[in-house]
PDB file of C-alpha atoms in Angstrom:
ATOM      1  CA  MET A  12       0.578  60.893  18.307  1.00 72.00           C
ATOM      2  CA  GLN A  13      -2.302  60.879  20.715  1.00 89.00           C
ATOM      3  CA  MET A  14      -3.906  57.709  21.932  1.00 91.00           C
ATOM      4  CA  LYS A  15      -7.277  58.434  20.276  1.00 92.00           C
ATOM      5  CA  HIS A  16      -5.535  58.816  16.886  1.00 93.00           C
ATOM      6  CA  LEU A  17      -3.870  55.425  17.318  1.00 94.00           C
ATOM      7  CA  ILE A  18      -7.199  53.809  18.187  1.00 94.00           C
ATOM      8  CA  ILE A  19      -8.920  55.391  15.174  1.00 95.00           C
ATOM      9  CA  PHE A  20      -6.045  54.327  12.914  1.00 95.00           C
ATOM     10  CA  ALA A  21      -6.178  50.758  14.265  1.00 96.00           C
ATOM     11  CA  LEU A  22      -9.967  50.536  13.848  1.00 96.00           C
ATOM     12  CA  ALA A  23      -9.726  51.856  10.281  1.00 96.00           C
ATOM     13  CA  GLY A  24      -7.044  49.254   9.516  1.00 96.00           C
ATOM     14  CA  ILE A  25      -9.172  46.481  10.973  1.00 96.00           C
ATOM     15  CA  VAL A  26     -12.170  47.574   8.887  1.00 96.00           C
ATOM     16  CA  LEU A  27     -10.009  47.651   5.739  1.00 96.00           C
ATOM     17  CA  LEU A  28      -8.641  44.169   6.443  1.00 95.00           C
ATOM     18  CA  ILE A  29     -12.115  42.771   7.051  1.00 93.00           C
ATOM     19  CA  GLY A  30     -13.342  44.280   3.781  1.00 91.00           C
ATOM     20  CA  PHE A  31     -10.335  42.910   1.915  1.00 91.00           C
ATOM     21  CA  ASN A  32     -10.868  39.426   3.348  1.00 89.00           C
ATOM     22  CA  MET A  33     -14.562  39.470   2.445  1.00 87.00           C
ATOM     23  CA  PHE A  34     -13.743  40.539  -1.114  1.00 85.00           C
ATOM     24  CA  ASN A  35     -11.086  37.835  -1.540  1.00 84.00           C
ATOM     25  CA  SER A  36     -13.205  35.084  -0.010  1.00 82.00           C
ATOM     26  CA  ASN A  37     -16.023  35.922  -2.425  1.00 77.00           C
ATOM     27  CA  ARG A  38     -13.627  35.705  -5.394  1.00 77.00           C
ATOM     28  CA  HIS A  39     -12.172  32.473  -4.020  1.00 73.00           C
ATOM     29  CA  GLU A  40     -15.623  30.902  -3.690  1.00 74.00           C
ATOM     30  CA  SER A  41     -16.531  31.918  -7.246  1.00 74.00           C
ATOM     31  CA  ARG A  42     -13.282  30.363  -8.524  1.00 75.00           C
ATOM     32  CA  ILE A  43     -14.034  27.156  -6.648  1.00 73.00           C
ATOM     33  CA  ALA A  44     -17.529  27.078  -8.126  1.00 73.00           C
ATOM     34  CA  ALA A  45     -16.135  27.624 -11.620  1.00 72.00           C
ATOM     35  CA  ALA A  46     -13.511  24.925 -11.133  1.00 71.00           C
ATOM     36  CA  THR A  47     -15.992  22.363  -9.847  1.00 71.00           C
ATOM     37  CA  SER A  48     -18.420  23.068 -12.665  1.00 70.00           C
ATOM     38  CA  SER A  49     -15.673  22.582 -15.246  1.00 64.00           C
ATOM     39  CA  THR A  50     -14.502  19.296 -13.729  1.00 60.00           C
ATOM     40  CA  THR A  51     -17.983  17.792 -13.559  1.00 54.00           C
ATOM     41  CA  SER A  52     -18.563  17.995 -17.311  1.00 49.00           C
ATOM     42  CA  PRO A  53     -16.214  15.719 -19.266  1.00 50.00           C
ATOM     43  CA  ALA A  54     -16.807  17.637 -22.499  1.00 49.00           C
ATOM     44  CA  THR A  55     -15.339  20.754 -20.923  1.00 44.00           C
ATOM     45  CA  ALA A  56     -12.298  18.846 -19.709  1.00 44.00           C
ATOM     46  CA  ILE A  57     -11.676  17.444 -23.179  1.00 46.00           C
ATOM     47  CA  SER A  58     -12.052  20.844 -24.832  1.00 44.00           C
ATOM     48  CA  SER A  59      -9.625  22.446 -22.371  1.00 42.00           C
ATOM     49  CA  GLU A  60      -7.169  19.623 -23.045  1.00 43.00           C
ATOM     50  CA  ASP A  61      -7.476  20.301 -26.764  1.00 44.00           C
ATOM     51  CA  THR A  62      -6.715  23.988 -26.304  1.00 43.00           C
ATOM     52  CA  VAL A  63      -3.664  23.244 -24.171  1.00 44.00           C
ATOM     53  CA  ASN A  64      -2.287  20.648 -26.576  1.00 45.00           C
ATOM     54  CA  THR A  65      -2.314  22.573 -29.829  1.00 45.00           C
ATOM     55  CA  ASN A  66       0.210  20.224 -31.425  1.00 47.00           C
ATOM     56  CA  THR A  67      -1.945  17.117 -31.124  1.00 46.00           C
ATOM     57  CA  ASN A  68      -3.976  16.043 -34.081  1.00 48.00           C
ATOM     58  CA  THR A  69      -7.619  15.079 -33.899  1.00 50.00           C
ATOM     59  CA  ASN A  70      -6.915  11.442 -34.751  1.00 57.00           C
ATOM     60  CA  THR A  71      -5.212  10.756 -31.427  1.00 60.00           C
ATOM     61  CA  ASN A  72      -8.070  12.375 -29.537  1.00 61.00           C
ATOM     62  CA  THR A  73     -10.655  10.314 -31.374  1.00 65.00           C
ATOM     63  CA  ASP A  74      -8.548   7.189 -30.810  1.00 71.00           C
ATOM     64  CA  ILE A  75      -8.526   7.864 -27.078  1.00 70.00           C
ATOM     65  CA  ALA A  76     -12.255   8.547 -27.050  1.00 69.00           C
ATOM     66  CA  SER A  77     -13.007   5.344 -28.940  1.00 75.00           C
ATOM     67  CA  GLN A  78     -11.226   3.193 -26.359  1.00 70.00           C
ATOM     68  CA  PRO A  79     -13.075   1.696 -23.394  1.00 73.00           C
ATOM     69  CA  LEU A  80     -13.250   3.828 -20.258  1.00 69.00           C
ATOM     70  CA  GLY A  81     -10.784   1.616 -18.410  1.00 73.00           C
ATOM     71  CA  LYS A  82      -8.110   2.136 -21.082  1.00 72.00           C
ATOM     72  CA  GLN A  83      -8.576   5.895 -21.612  1.00 75.00           C
ATOM     73  CA  PRO A  84      -6.317   7.101 -18.760  1.00 81.00           C
ATOM     74  CA  LYS A  85      -3.495   4.876 -20.016  1.00 80.00           C
ATOM     75  CA  ALA A  86      -4.003   6.138 -23.555  1.00 80.00           C
ATOM     76  CA  ILE A  87      -3.916   9.739 -22.350  1.00 83.00           C
ATOM     77  CA  LEU A  88      -0.689   9.059 -20.435  1.00 85.00           C
ATOM     78  CA  ASP A  89       0.840   7.305 -23.435  1.00 86.00           C
ATOM     79  CA  ASN A  90      -0.090  10.240 -25.642  1.00 86.00           C
ATOM     80  CA  ALA A  91       1.396  12.723 -23.179  1.00 89.00           C
ATOM     81  CA  THR A  92       4.559  10.621 -22.863  1.00 91.00           C
ATOM     82  CA  ALA A  93       4.944  10.552 -26.639  1.00 91.00           C
ATOM     83  CA  GLN A  94       4.538  14.336 -26.793  1.00 93.00           C
ATOM     84  CA  ILE A  95       7.124  14.824 -24.041  1.00 94.00           C
ATOM     85  CA  GLU A  96       9.588  12.542 -25.798  1.00 94.00           C
ATOM     86  CA  GLN A  97       9.015  14.412 -29.057  1.00 94.00           C
ATOM     87  CA  ALA A  98       9.610  17.753 -27.321  1.00 93.00           C
ATOM     88  CA  GLU A  99      12.791  16.416 -25.697  1.00 94.00           C
ATOM     89  CA  GLN A 100      14.020  15.224 -29.072  1.00 94.00           C
ATOM     90  CA  VAL A 101      13.356  18.636 -30.636  1.00 93.00           C
ATOM     91  CA  ASN A 102      15.125  20.283 -27.708  1.00 92.00           C
ATOM     92  CA  GLN A 103      18.114  17.966 -28.106  1.00 92.00           C
ATOM     93  CA  GLU A 104      18.287  18.798 -31.822  1.00 91.00           C
ATOM     94  CA  ARG A 105      18.274  22.513 -31.002  1.00 90.00           C
ATOM     95  CA  VAL A 106      21.083  22.023 -28.480  1.00 90.00           C
ATOM     96  CA  GLU A 107      23.102  20.157 -31.092  1.00 89.00           C
ATOM     97  CA  GLN A 108      22.510  22.946 -33.619  1.00 87.00           C
ATOM     98  CA  MET A 109      23.609  25.545 -31.080  1.00 85.00           C
ATOM     99  CA  SER A 110      26.748  23.583 -30.219  1.00 84.00           C
ATOM    100  CA  ASP A 111      27.564  23.192 -33.933  1.00 81.00           C
ATOM    101  CA  ALA A 112      27.095  26.929 -34.448  1.00 77.00           C
ATOM    102  CA  GLN A 113      29.613  27.725 -31.727  1.00 72.00           C
TER     103      GLN A 113
END
């Protein structure tokens, strides 16, 4: 391969890498902007929490919302802990059923 072909190939690679980096940095900045806009509005954070936790009923969410702001994080943690314990219990029951079936 001649030296001029290597130089052209290297320059083309550099141009492609620069274009790729510019494209990714633009997407990264738009994701950061979307993430910061979603964290600034508490209503959006609550609605995303509701979609993630499909098993929770609306009473627990209204109970958390009715508590004072200082108690809300503890109530959210208590609610999450209760859900984790419930899931562990269901998992343990499934393991027992599987061991009985064998």
